[in-house]
Amino acid sequence: MKTNAVNLTETEYLLPGNRACPGCALSLAYRHILKALEGQVIVTVPASCLTVLHGMYPVTSVNVPCVNTPFPSTGASATGLVAGLKALGKKGLTVLAIAGDGGTHDIGIQALSGAAERQEDFIYICYDNEGYMNTGNQRSGSTPLGAISGTTPILGKQQNQKDMTAIMEAHSIPYVATANASYPLDLYEKVRKAKAIEGTRFIHVFTPCPPGWGFPYSDTIKIGELAVKTGWVVLYEVEDGTFRLTSASESIARRGNLRPVRDYLREQGRFKNITEEQINELQDWVNARWSRCLDRATSL
Ligand SMILES: Cc1ncc(C[n+]2csc(CCOP(=O)(O)OP(=O)(O)O)c2C)c(N)n1
Ligand code: SF4
């Protein structure tokens, strides 16, 4: 049965009163990720906004066990947790490694790539707020072309983001998927699916960040939806090599009408100095990826 707002589990693992900013998409995504894992999970997380959300000892807003790991080591930490559970003969627990884009695309890529190549048995979720937000919005390998950040002031970043999901797919792991906090049920179902699969599973979750991206706290859901409606984010999964568009991306593919990427960019202060040339470059990038996705979506 498909998950909907009525049959979604009511149990909460992310409790009220966490330390994330108002309107943070990470809180919404994390809430649904933990619901999907039903508390049967050990989380490992490097320094990030998520560690801030978890809280400072002796208080925490999360009622699942969690290991804080050094920034480059999330894949290694998850590998060790899986080995430890096996040595203890403990079954039925999922190891969840979850890190930001800085901790995934850049600093944690080596440990993650090694673990995926060894087919270690854990779920890795990258929540992507397209910058090192916890330390004041420095540019990361996921910050887009033209975006202003703490380390790309005035002119914005001069390179576009790297496609981490494609990099993970190239590791031939059994499950990779993209998701978006504005589509929490799609995210929930992908985590449920990943939970039932053995081996390294990777989910990339788009999580808009109001203060870092320069939009009002009340617009988080709208920004996430616009990302999908313009093709900036494509919702899909690849299970054992089979590609499938999901949720709103699948509906758009059937109707065939992406909105211009300009509609997404103009809502955010970080793109206030973007040039026409850069907008055209981003539109070409979006178009090229969308047509690759349509070519792969055999079920359409
Ligand atoms: C080795 C190391 N370098 C730098 C830091 C400082 N630091 C802590 S959190 C953070 C930003 C993390 O960015 P990201 O992984 O994208 O997660 P986000 O903060 O955006 O949630 C940085 C640079 C650190 N803790 N360890
Ligand atoms: S800085 Fe951004 S990602 Fe971090 S807690 Fe605030 S809204 Fe969330």
Short mmCIF file of N, CA and C and ligand atoms in Angstrom, two decimals, residues 47-50 71 100-103 127 129 131-135, ligand 1:
data_model
loop_
_atom_site.label_atom_id
_atom_site.label_comp_id
_atom_site.label_asym_id
_atom_site.label_seq_id
_atom_site.Cartn_x
_atom_site.Cartn_y
_atom_site.Cartn_z
N ALA A 47 30.29 16.33 11.91
CA ALA A 47 29.98 17.72 12.26
C ALA A 47 29.15 18.36 11.14
N SER A 48 28.07 19.02 11.52
CA SER A 48 27.14 19.56 10.52
C SER A 48 25.96 20.22 11.24
N CYS A 49 25.03 20.77 10.46
CA CYS A 49 23.79 21.28 11.04
C CYS A 49 23.04 20.16 11.76
N LEU A 50 23.22 18.92 11.30
CA LEU A 50 22.51 17.82 11.95
C LEU A 50 23.02 17.59 13.37
N PHE A 71 34.73 14.49 10.66
CA PHE A 71 34.19 14.95 9.38
C PHE A 71 34.47 14.00 8.20
N GLY A 100 26.00 16.07 5.60
CA GLY A 100 25.72 17.16 4.67
C GLY A 100 26.51 17.00 3.38
N ASP A 101 26.31 17.97 2.47
CA ASP A 101 27.03 17.89 1.20
C ASP A 101 28.53 18.14 1.39
N GLY A 102 28.90 19.00 2.32
CA GLY A 102 30.33 19.19 2.59
C GLY A 102 30.95 17.90 3.08
N GLY A 103 30.22 17.21 3.97
CA GLY A 103 30.70 15.96 4.54
C GLY A 103 30.58 14.78 3.60
N TYR A 127 22.19 14.80 3.02
CA TYR A 127 21.21 15.88 2.91
C TYR A 127 21.97 17.08 2.33
N ASN A 129 22.21 20.85 1.41
CA ASN A 129 21.80 22.26 1.49
C ASN A 129 22.78 23.13 0.71
N GLY A 131 25.96 23.73 0.61
CA GLY A 131 27.03 24.55 1.20
C GLY A 131 27.37 24.05 2.59
N TYR A 132 28.45 24.58 3.14
CA TYR A 132 28.83 24.26 4.53
C TYR A 132 28.06 25.25 5.42
N MET A 133 26.81 24.87 5.75
CA MET A 133 25.91 25.84 6.38
C MET A 133 26.20 26.04 7.87
N ASN A 134 26.59 24.98 8.54
CA ASN A 134 26.77 25.06 9.98
C ASN A 134 27.84 26.07 10.37
N THR A 135 28.81 26.26 9.48
CA THR A 135 29.91 27.18 9.78
C THR A 135 29.77 28.50 9.03
C1 LIG B 1 38.07 18.30 9.85
C2 LIG B 1 37.10 19.39 10.17
N1 LIG B 1 37.14 20.52 9.43
C3 LIG B 1 36.26 21.53 9.67
C4 LIG B 1 35.34 21.39 10.66
C5 LIG B 1 34.38 22.54 10.96
N2 LIG B 1 33.05 22.27 10.49
C6 LIG B 1 32.10 21.78 11.31
S1 LIG B 1 30.60 21.61 10.60
C7 LIG B 1 31.19 22.22 9.14
C8 LIG B 1 30.27 22.40 7.97
C9 LIG B 1 29.60 21.13 7.52
O1 LIG B 1 29.04 21.30 6.23
P1 LIG B 1 28.12 20.18 5.61
O2 LIG B 1 28.77 18.87 5.69
O3 LIG B 1 27.72 20.64 4.27
O4 LIG B 1 26.87 20.15 6.58
P2 LIG B 1 25.89 21.38 6.97
O5 LIG B 1 26.62 22.18 8.01
O6 LIG B 1 25.63 22.16 5.75
O7 LIG B 1 24.70 20.73 7.54
C10 LIG B 1 32.55 22.54 9.24
C11 LIG B 1 33.38 23.09 8.17
C12 LIG B 1 35.34 20.22 11.43
N3 LIG B 1 34.43 20.01 12.39
N4 LIG B 1 36.21 19.22 11.16
#
